[in-house]
mmCIF file of C-alpha atoms in Angstrom:
data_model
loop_
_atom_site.group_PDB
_atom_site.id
_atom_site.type_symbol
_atom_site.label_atom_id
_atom_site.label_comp_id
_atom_site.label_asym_id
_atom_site.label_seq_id
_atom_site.Cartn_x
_atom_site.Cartn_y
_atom_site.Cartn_z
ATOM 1 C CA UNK A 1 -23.936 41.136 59.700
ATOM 2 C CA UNK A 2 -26.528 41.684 62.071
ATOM 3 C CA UNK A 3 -27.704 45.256 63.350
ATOM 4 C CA UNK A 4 -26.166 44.907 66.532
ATOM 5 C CA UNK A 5 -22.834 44.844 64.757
ATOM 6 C CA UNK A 6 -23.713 47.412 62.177
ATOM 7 C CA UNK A 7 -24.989 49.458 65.078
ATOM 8 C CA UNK A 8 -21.536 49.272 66.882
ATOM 9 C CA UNK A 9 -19.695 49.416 63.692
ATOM 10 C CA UNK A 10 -21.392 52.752 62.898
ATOM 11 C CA UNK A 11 -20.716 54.027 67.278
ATOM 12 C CA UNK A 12 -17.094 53.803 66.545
ATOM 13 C CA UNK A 13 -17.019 55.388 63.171
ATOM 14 C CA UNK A 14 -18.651 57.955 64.522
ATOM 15 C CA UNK A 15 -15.959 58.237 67.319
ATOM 16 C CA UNK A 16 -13.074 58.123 65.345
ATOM 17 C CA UNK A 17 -14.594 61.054 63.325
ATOM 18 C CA UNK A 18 -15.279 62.925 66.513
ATOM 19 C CA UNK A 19 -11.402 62.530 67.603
ATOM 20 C CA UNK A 20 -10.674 63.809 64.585
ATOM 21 C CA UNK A 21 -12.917 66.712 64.795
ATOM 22 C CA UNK A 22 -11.434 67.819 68.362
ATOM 23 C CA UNK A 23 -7.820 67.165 67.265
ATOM 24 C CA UNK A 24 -8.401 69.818 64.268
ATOM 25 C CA UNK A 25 -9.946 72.248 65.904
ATOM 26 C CA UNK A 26 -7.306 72.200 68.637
ATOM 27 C CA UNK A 27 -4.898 72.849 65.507
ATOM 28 C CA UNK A 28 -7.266 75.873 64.664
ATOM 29 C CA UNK A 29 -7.077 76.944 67.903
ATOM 30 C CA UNK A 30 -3.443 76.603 68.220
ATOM 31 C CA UNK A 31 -2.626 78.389 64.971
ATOM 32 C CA UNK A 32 -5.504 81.368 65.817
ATOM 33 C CA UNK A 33 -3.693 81.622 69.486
ATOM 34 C CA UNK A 34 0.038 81.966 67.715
ATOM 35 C CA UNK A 35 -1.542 84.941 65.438
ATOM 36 C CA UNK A 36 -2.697 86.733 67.893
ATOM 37 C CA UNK A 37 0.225 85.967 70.500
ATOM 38 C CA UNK A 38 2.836 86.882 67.260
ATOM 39 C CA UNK A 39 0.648 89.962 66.371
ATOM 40 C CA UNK A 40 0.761 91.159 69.871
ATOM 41 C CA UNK A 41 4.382 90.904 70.514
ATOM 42 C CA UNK A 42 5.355 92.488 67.405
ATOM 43 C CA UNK A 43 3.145 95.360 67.910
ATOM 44 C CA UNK A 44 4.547 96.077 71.134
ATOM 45 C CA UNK A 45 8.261 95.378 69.788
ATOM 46 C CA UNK A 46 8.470 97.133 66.572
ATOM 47 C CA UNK A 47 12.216 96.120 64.664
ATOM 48 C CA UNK A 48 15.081 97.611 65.859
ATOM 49 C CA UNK A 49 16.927 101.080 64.054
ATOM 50 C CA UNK A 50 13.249 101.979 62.877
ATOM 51 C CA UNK A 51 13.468 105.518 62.468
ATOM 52 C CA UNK A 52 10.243 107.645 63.342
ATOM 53 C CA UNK A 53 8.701 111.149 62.042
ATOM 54 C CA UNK A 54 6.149 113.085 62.370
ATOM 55 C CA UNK A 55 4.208 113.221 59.216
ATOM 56 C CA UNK A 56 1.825 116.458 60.240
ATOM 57 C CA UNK A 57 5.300 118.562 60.222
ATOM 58 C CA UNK A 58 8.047 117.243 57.611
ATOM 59 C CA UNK A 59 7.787 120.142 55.804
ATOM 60 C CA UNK A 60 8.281 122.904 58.863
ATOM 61 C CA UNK A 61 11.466 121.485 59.934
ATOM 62 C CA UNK A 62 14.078 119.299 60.209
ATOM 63 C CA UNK A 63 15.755 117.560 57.276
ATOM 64 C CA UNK A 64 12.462 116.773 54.948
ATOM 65 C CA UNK A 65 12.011 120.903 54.458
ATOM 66 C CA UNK A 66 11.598 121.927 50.735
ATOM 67 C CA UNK A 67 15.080 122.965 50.718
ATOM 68 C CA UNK A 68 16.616 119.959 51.428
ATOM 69 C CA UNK A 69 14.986 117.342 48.970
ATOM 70 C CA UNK A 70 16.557 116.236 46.194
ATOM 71 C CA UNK A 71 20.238 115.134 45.627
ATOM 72 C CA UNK A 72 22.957 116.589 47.760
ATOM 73 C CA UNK A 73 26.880 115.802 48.108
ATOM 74 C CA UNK A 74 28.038 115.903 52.009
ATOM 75 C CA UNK A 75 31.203 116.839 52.940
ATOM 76 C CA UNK A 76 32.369 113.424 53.459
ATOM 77 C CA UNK A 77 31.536 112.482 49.838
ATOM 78 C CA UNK A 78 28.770 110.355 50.685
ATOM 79 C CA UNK A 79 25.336 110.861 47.961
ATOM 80 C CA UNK A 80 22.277 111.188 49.718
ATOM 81 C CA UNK A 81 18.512 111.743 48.057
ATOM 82 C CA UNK A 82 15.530 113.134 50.263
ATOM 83 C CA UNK A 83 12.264 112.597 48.978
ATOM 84 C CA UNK A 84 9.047 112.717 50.187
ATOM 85 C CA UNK A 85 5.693 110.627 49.022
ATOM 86 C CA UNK A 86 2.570 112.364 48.876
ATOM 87 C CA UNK A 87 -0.968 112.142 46.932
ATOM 88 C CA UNK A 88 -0.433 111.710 43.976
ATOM 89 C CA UNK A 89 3.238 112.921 43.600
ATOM 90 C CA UNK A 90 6.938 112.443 44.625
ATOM 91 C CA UNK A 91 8.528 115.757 45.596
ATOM 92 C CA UNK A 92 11.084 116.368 44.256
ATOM 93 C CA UNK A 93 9.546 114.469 40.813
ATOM 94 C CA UNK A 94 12.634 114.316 39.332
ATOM 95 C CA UNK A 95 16.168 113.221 40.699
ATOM 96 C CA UNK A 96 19.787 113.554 39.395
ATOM 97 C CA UNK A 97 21.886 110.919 40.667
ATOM 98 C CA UNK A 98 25.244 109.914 39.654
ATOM 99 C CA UNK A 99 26.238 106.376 38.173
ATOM 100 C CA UNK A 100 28.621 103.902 39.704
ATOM 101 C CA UNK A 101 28.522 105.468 43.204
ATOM 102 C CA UNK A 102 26.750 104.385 46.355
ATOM 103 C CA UNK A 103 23.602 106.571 46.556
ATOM 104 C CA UNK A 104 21.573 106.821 50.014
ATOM 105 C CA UNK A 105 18.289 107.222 50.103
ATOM 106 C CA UNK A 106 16.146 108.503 52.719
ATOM 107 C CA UNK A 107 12.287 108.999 51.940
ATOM 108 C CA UNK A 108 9.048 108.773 53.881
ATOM 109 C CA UNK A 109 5.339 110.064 53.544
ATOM 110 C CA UNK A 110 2.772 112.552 54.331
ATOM 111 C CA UNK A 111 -0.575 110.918 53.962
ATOM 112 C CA UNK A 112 -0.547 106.934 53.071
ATOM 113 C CA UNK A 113 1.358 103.944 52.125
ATOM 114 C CA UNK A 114 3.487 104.376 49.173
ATOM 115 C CA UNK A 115 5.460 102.630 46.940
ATOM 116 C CA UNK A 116 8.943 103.419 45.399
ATOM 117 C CA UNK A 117 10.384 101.542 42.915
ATOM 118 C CA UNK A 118 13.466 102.974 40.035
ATOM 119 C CA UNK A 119 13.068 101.286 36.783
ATOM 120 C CA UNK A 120 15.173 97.875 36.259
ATOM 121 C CA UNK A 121 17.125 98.517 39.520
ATOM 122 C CA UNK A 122 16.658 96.898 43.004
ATOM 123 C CA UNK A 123 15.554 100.202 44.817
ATOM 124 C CA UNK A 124 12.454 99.025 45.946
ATOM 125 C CA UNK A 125 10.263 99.892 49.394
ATOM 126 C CA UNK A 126 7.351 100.805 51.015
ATOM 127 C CA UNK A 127 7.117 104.512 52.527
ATOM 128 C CA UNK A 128 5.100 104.647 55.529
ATOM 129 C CA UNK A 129 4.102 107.872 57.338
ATOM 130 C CA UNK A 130 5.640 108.739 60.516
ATOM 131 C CA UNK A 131 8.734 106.472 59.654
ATOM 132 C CA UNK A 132 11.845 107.061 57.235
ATOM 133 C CA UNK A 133 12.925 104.375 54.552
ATOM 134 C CA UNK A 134 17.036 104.382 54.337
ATOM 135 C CA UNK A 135 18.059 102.405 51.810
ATOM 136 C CA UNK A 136 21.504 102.369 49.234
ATOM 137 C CA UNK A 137 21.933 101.105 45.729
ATOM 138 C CA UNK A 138 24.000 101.502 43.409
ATOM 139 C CA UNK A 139 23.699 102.766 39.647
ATOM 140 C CA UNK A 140 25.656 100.735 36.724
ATOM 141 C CA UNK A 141 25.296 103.466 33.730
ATOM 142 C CA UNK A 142 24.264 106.305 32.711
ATOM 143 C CA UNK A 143 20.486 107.291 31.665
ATOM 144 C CA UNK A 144 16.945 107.643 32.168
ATOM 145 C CA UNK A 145 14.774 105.605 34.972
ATOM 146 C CA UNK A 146 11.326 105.493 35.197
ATOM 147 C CA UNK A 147 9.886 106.370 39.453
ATOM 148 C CA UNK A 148 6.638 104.928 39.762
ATOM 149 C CA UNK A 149 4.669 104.384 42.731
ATOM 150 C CA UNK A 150 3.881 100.680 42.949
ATOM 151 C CA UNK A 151 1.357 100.703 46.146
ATOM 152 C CA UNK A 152 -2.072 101.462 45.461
ATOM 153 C CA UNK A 153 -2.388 104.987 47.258
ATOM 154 C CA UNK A 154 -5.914 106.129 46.021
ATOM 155 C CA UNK A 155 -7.922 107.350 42.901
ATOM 156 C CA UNK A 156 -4.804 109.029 41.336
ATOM 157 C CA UNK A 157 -2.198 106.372 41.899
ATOM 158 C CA UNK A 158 -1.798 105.661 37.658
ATOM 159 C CA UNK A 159 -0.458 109.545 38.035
ATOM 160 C CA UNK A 160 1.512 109.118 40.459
ATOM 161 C CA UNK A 161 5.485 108.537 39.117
ATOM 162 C CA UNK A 162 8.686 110.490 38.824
ATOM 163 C CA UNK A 163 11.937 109.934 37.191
ATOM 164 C CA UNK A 164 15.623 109.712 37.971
ATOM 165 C CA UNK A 165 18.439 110.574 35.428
ATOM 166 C CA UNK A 166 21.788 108.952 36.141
ATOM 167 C CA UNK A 167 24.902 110.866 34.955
ATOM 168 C CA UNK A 168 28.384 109.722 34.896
ATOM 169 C CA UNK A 169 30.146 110.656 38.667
ATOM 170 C CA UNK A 170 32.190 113.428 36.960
ATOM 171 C CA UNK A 171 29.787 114.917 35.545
ATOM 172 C CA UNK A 172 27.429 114.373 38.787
ATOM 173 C CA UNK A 173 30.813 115.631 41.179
ATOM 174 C CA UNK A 174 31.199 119.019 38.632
ATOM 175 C CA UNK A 175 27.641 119.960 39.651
ATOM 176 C CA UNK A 176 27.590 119.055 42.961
ATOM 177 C CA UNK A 177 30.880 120.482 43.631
ATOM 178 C CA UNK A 178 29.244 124.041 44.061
ATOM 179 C CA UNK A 179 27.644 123.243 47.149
ATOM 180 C CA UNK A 180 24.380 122.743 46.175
ATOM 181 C CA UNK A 181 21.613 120.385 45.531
ATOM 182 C CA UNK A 182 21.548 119.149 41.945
ATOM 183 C CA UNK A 183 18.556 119.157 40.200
ATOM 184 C CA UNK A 184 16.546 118.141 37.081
ATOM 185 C CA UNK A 185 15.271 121.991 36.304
ATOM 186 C CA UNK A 186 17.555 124.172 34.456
ATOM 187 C CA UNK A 187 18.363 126.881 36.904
#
């Protein structure tokens, strides 16, 4: 082989390698321009039935107040829990809720992303401030379930758990039957 050849042998390796080299960074380009598009247009669409707070004033008014947290019994049967996330606690830290009955929750939080998790069960989600986590599960049986948060939410996130006893529904429906919200603490 003489150089000539080599020469030209080594011009058109050296071509191919440069098609190459334009056709993947038009793929890096392409995939950069979809993130960007995609990050865009869902900042400016957020998902629909997103529900919205104001973090600065849950506890002044409206249905995150101290007096309606907890576990409560509406009129049309249906069990609802209220809780709110905070650093480094749920309030309230404990929750009552009865077993074999669809239980709603509805939970957000004050200061930064936090996690909610119930023991073995598949209540699971991320509370955001300024929006309102709805969720319902259902409880099998009876007993004691570990509340932890599961989002790393600062320096005293280890700390940061509750708990939620689940009684049998008559038991639940005897105390909730007087109108009020049922609670861990002995009254």
């Amino acid at each position: 082989m003489d150089a000539s050849a080599a020469h030209r042998s080594e011009l058109v390796a050296v071509a191919a390698e440069r098609r190459w080299a334009y056709v993947v960074g038009i793929i890096i380009v392409l995939l950069l321009a979809m993130m960007v598009f995609t990050s865009l247009h869902w900042a400016a669409m957020p998902p629909s039935r997103v529900e919205t707070i104001d973090p600065r004033k849950l506890h002044i008014s409206g249905e995150f107040v101290e007096g309606n947290l907890g576990t409560t019994l509406g009129a049309d049967g249906k069990v609802v829990v209220r809780l709110i996330a905070q650093q480094y606690s749920f309030e309230p830290q404990c929750l009552v809720v009865p077993a074999e009955m669809p239980v709603t929750f509805r939970a957000t939080s004050t200061d930064a992303i936090h996690g909610f998790v119930v023991g073995t069960t598949n209540a699971n989600v991320m509370l955001v401030p300024g929006f309102i986590a709805t969720f319902t599960t259902t409880f099998k049986k009876a007993g004691e379930q570990l509340m932890p948060c599961h989002e790393y939410c600062g320096t005293g996130h280890e700390a940061m758990w509750g708990r939620v006893q689940v009684i049998p529904p008559d038991e639940f429906l005897a105390k909730a039957g007087r109108g009020e919200g049922v609670s861990c603490v002995p009254r």
